[in-house]
Short mmCIF file of C-alpha atoms in Angstrom, two decimals:
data_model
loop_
_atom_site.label_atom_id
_atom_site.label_comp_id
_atom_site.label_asym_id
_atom_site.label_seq_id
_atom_site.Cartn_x
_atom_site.Cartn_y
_atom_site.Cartn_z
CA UNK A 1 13.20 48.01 71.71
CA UNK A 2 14.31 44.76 73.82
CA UNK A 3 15.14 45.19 77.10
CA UNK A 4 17.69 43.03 78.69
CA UNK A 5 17.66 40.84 81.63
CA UNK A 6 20.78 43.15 82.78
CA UNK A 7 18.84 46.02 82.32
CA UNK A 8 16.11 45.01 84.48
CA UNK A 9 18.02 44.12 87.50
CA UNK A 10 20.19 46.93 87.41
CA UNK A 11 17.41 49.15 87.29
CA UNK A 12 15.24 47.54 89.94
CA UNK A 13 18.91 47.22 91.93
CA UNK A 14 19.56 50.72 92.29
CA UNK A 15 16.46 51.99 93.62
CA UNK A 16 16.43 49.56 96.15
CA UNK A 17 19.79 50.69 97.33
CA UNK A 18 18.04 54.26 97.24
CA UNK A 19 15.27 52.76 99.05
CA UNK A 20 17.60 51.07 102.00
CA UNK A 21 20.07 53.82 101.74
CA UNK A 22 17.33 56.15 102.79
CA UNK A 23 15.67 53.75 105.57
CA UNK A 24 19.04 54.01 106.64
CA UNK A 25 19.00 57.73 106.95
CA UNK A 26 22.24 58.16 105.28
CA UNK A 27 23.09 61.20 103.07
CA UNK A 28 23.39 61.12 99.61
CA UNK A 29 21.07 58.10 99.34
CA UNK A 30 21.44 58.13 95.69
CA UNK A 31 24.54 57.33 95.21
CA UNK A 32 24.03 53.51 96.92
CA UNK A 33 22.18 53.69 93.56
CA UNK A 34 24.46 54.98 91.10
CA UNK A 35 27.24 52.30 93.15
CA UNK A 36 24.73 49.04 92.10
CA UNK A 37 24.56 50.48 88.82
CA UNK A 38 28.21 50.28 88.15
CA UNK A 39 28.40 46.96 89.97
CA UNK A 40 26.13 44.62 88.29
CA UNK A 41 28.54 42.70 86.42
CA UNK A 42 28.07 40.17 83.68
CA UNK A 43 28.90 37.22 86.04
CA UNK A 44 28.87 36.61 89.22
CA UNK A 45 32.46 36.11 89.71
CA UNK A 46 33.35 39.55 88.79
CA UNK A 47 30.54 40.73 90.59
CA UNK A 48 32.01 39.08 93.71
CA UNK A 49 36.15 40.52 92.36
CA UNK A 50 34.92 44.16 91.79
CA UNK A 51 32.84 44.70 95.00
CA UNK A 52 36.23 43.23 96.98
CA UNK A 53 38.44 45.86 94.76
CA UNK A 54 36.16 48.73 95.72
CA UNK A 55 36.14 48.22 98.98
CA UNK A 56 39.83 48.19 99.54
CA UNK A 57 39.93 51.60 97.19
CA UNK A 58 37.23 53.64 99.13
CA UNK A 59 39.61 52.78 102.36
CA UNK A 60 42.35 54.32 100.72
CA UNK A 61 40.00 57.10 99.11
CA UNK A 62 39.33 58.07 102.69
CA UNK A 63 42.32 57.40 104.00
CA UNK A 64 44.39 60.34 101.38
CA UNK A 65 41.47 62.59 101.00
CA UNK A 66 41.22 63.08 104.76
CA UNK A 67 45.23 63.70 105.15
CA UNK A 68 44.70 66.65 102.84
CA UNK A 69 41.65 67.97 103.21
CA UNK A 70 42.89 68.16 107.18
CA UNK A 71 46.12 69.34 105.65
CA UNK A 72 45.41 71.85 102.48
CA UNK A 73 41.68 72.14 103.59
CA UNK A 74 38.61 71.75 101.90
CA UNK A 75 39.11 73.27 98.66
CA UNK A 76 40.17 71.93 94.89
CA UNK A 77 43.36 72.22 95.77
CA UNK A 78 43.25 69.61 97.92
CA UNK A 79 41.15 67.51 96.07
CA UNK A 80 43.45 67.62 93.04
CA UNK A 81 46.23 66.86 95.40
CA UNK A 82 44.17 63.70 96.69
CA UNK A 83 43.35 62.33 92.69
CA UNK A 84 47.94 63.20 91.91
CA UNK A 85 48.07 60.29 94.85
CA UNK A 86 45.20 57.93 94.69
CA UNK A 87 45.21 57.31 91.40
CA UNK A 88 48.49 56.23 90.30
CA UNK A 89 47.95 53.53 93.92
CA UNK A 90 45.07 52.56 92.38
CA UNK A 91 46.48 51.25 89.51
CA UNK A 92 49.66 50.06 90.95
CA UNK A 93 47.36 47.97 93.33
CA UNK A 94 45.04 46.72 90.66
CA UNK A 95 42.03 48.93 92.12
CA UNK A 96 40.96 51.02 89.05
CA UNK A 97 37.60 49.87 89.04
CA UNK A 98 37.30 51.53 92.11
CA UNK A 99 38.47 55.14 91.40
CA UNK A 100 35.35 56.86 90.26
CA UNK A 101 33.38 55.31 92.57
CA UNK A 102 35.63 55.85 95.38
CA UNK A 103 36.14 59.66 94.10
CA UNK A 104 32.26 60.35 94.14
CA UNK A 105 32.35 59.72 98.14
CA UNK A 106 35.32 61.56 98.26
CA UNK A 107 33.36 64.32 97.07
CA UNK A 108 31.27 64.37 100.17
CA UNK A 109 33.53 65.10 102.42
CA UNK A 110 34.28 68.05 100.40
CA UNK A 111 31.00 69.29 100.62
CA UNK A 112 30.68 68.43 103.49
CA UNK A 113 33.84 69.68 104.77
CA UNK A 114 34.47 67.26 106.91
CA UNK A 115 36.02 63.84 107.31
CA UNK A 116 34.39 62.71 110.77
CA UNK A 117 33.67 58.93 112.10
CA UNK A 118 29.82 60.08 110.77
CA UNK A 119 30.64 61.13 107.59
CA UNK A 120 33.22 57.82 106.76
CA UNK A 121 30.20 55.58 108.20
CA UNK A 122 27.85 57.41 106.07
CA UNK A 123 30.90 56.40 102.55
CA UNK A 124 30.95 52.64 103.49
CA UNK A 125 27.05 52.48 104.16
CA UNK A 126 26.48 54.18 100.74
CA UNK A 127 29.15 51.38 99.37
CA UNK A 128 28.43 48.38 101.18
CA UNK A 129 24.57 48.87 100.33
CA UNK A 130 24.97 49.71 96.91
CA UNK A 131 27.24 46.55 96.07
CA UNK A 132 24.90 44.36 98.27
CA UNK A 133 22.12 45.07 96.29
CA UNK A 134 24.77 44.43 93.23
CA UNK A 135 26.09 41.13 94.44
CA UNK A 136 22.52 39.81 95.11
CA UNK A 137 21.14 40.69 91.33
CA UNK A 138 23.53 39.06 89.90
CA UNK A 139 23.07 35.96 92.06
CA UNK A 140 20.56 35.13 89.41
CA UNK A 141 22.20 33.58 86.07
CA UNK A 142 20.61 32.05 83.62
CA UNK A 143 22.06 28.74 82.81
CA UNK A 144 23.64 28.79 79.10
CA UNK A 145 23.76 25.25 78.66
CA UNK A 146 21.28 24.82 76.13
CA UNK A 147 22.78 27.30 73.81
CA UNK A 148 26.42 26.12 74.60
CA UNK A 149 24.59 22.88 73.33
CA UNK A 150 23.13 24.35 70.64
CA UNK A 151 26.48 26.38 69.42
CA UNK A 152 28.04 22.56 69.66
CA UNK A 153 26.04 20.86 67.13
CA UNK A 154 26.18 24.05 64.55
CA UNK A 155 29.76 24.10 64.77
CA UNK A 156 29.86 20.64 64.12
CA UNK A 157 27.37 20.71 61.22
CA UNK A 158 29.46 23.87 60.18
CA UNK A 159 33.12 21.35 60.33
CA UNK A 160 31.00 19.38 58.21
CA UNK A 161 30.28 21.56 55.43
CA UNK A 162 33.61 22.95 55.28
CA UNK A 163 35.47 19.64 55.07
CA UNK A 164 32.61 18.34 52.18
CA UNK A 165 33.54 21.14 50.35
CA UNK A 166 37.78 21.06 50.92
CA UNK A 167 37.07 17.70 49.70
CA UNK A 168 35.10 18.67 46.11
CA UNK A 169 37.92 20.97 45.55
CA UNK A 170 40.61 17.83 45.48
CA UNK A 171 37.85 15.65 43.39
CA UNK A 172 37.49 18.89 40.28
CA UNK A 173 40.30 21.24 41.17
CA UNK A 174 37.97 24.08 41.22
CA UNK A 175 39.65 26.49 43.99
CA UNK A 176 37.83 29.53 45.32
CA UNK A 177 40.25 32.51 45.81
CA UNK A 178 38.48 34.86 47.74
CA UNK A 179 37.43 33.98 51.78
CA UNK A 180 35.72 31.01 52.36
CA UNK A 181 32.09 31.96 53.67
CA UNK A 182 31.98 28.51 55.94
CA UNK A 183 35.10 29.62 57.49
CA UNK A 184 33.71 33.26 57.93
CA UNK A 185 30.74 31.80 59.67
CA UNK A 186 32.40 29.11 61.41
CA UNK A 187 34.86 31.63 63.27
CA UNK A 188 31.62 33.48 64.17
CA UNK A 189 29.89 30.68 65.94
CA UNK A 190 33.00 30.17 67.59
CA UNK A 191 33.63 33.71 69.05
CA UNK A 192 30.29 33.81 69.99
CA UNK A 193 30.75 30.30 71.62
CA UNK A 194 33.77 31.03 73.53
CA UNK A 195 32.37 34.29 75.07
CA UNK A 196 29.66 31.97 76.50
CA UNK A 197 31.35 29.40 77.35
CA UNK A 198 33.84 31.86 79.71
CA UNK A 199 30.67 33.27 81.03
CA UNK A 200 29.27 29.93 82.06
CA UNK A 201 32.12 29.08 84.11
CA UNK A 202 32.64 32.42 85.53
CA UNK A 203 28.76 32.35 86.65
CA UNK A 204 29.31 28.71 88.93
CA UNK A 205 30.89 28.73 92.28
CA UNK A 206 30.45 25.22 92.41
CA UNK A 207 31.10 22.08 90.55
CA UNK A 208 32.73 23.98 88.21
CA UNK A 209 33.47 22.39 84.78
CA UNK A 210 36.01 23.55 82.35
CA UNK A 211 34.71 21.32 79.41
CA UNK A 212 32.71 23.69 77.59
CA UNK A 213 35.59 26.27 77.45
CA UNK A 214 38.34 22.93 76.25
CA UNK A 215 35.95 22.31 73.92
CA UNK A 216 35.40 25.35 71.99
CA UNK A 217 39.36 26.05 72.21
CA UNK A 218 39.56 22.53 70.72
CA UNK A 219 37.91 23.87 67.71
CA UNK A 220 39.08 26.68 66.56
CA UNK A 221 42.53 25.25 67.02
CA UNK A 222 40.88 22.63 64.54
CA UNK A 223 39.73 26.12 62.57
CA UNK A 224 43.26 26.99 62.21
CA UNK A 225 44.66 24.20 60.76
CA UNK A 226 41.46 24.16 58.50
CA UNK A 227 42.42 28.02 57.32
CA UNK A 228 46.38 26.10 56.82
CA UNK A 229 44.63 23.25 54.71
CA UNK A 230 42.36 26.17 52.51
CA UNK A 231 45.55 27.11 51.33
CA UNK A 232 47.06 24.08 50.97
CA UNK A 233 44.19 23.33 48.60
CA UNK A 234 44.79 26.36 46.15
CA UNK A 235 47.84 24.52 44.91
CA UNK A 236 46.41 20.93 44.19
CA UNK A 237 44.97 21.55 40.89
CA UNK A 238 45.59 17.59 39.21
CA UNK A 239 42.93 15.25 39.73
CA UNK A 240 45.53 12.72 41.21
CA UNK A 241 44.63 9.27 42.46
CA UNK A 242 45.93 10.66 45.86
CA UNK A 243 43.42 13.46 45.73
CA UNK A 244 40.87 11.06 45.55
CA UNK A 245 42.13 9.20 48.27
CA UNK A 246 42.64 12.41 50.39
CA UNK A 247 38.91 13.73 49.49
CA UNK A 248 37.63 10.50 50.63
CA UNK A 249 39.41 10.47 54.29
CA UNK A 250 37.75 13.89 54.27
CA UNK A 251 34.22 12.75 53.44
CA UNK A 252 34.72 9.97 56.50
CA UNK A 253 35.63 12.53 58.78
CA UNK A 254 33.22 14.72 58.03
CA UNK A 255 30.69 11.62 58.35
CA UNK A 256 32.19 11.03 62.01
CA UNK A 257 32.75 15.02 63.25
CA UNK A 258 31.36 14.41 66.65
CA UNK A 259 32.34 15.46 70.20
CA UNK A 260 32.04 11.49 71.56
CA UNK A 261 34.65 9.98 68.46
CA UNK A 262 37.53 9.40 69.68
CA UNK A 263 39.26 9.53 66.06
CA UNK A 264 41.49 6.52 66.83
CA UNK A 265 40.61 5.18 63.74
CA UNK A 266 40.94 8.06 61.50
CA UNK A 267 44.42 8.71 62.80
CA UNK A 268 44.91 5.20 61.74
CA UNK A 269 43.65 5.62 58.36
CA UNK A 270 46.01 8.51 57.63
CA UNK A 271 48.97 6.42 58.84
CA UNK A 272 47.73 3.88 55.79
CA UNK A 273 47.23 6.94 53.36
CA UNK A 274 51.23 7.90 54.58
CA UNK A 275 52.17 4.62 53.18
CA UNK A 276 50.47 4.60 50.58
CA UNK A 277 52.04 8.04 49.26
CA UNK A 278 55.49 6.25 50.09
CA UNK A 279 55.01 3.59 48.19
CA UNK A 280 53.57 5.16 45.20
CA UNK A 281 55.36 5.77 42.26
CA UNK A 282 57.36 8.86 42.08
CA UNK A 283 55.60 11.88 39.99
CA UNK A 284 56.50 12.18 36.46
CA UNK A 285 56.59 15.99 35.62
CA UNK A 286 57.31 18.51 37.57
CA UNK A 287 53.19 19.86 37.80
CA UNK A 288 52.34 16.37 39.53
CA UNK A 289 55.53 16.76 41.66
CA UNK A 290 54.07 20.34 43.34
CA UNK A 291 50.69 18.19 43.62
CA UNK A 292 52.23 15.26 45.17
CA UNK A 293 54.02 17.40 47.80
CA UNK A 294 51.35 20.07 49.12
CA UNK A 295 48.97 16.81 49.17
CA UNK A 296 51.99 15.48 51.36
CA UNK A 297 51.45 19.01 53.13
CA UNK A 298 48.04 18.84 53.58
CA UNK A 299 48.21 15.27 55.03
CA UNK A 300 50.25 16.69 57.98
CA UNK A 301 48.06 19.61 58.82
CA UNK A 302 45.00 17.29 58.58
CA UNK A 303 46.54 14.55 60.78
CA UNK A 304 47.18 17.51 63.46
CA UNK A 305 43.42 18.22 62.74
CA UNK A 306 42.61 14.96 64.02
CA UNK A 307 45.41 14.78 67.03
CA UNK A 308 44.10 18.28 68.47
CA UNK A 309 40.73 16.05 68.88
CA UNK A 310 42.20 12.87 70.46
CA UNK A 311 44.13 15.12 73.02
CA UNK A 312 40.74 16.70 73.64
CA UNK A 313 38.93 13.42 74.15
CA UNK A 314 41.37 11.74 76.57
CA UNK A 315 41.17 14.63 78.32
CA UNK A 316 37.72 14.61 78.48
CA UNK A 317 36.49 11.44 77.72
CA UNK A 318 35.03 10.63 81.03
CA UNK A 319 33.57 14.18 81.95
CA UNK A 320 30.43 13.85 82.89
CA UNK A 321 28.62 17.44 81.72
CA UNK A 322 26.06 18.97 83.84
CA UNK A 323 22.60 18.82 82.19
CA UNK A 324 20.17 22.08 82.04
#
């Protein structure tokens, strides 16, 4: 069994907000607990969003719950008359995360039967303690760089395979029907990627960099068009001179996949490989004719392949990226 870092802090977390909560001498100490438990967020951002949004819902907890408790009384009644009004506010004002949370305090003045200064001091210590104690475990992040870094390079190596192998299927005309299994894994290391890379940024208040995130959507936009070209490639069964060509341009890509290349000169020889399809003599039956035009096809999609990378690089050319 592997216990998470996550795991840990929310555990040490809540019973120090039992602990404080206690020093304090409020009532109901453990719920300051059971408050950091639902608080400790994956980043810190939404650690910092969600303790703002429960705030503003335990003031309007109190605020309904004390018009009818002081109205109805303190009985279900009145409770199930405070949930018919604070939740549908709650999720017109965007403060769901809040309800349960808010509802537990709720549920003191019930027993409590009362809604005094004391008892709405005692909610707000409870609250403010237990997200405290939330806020502060997740000040500490680990840094994902190095496996941002790492997910990088296997995509990269991944790009490689798949565009090796695209290019054996123009040199023999051997297509594969079924799913490609670089693809499969390539859109795996990608997810997982993206997750982390949202994470990252969420988890830095400052000097916040966006590149990581740009990257990885850079890719599997690449990933797309490389799903377009697999099926391009099921219907370019002639071993053509212009698969040849073609299979070679994706050789010297593959050769040059790298973050820094700026692809200038791989846009430049597709431009040539244009001409050259131009200017080639026109297919003679009506087999090579198919070939000639999905290889026409496949040109496009792989010349937005490369112009989804030089967007990405001007972009980013001059980023510097923080190191670990």
């Amino acid at each position: 069994m592997r216990i998470g870092l996550r795991t840990i802090k929310t555990a040490v977390g809540a019973a120090i907000a039992i602990f404080i909560a206690e020093k304090f001498q409020l009532n109901y100490a453990v719920s300051a607990g059971i408050i950091t438990i639902l608080s400790v967020q994956n980043t810190k951002k939404k650690s910092i969003t969600l303790a703002g949004q429960r705030i503003l819902s335990t003031l309007l907890a109190l605020g309904i719950s004390s018009i009818f408790f002081n109205l109805v009384g303190f009985n279900p009644l009145a409770f199930g008359l405070y949930l018919v009004v604070f939740i549908p506010l709650a999720v017109r004002l965007s403060l769901t995360d809040g309800i349960v949370v808010s509802s537990v305090l709720v549920t003191h003045f019930l027993i409590e039967e009362s809604t005094s200064v004391d008892w709405w001091t005692n909610s707000f210590g409870l609250m403010l303690i237990g997200l405290s104690i939330a806020i502060l475990a997740n000040l500490y992040m680990p840094s994902s760089e190095g496996r941002l870094q790492e997910l990088q390079m296997e995509c990269e190596n991944q790009m490689k395979l798949i565009l090796l192998d695209f290019s054996g299927t123009l040199r023999n005309g051997h297509f594969h029907s079924e799913e490609n299994p670089l693809l499969i894994k390539l859109n795996q290391l990608l997810n997982e990627a993206v997750n982390l890379a949202k994470n990252q940024h969420n988890n830095q208040f400052f000097g916040q960099s966006y590149y990581y995130i740009k990257y990885f959507d850079m890719r599997q936009m690449q990933t797309y068009v490389l799903h377009q070209i697999k099926e391009d490639l099921s219907q370019c069964h002639l071993p053509t001179m212009e698969n040849e060509k073609l299979a070679e341009m994706l050789i010297r890509t593959a050769e040059g996949l790298h973050e820094n290349n700026s692809a200038d000169q791989l846009m430049a020889d597709i431009q040539k490989l244009f001409e050259h399809f131009r200017n080639s003599p026109l297919p003679e039956t009506r087999a090579e004719f198919e070939n000639r035009a999905m290889l026409f096809k496949m040109l496009n999609d792989f010349m937005h392949f490369i112009e989804i990378k030089q967007v990405f690089y001007k972009e980013f050319a001059s980023e510097k990226k923080i190191s670990v």
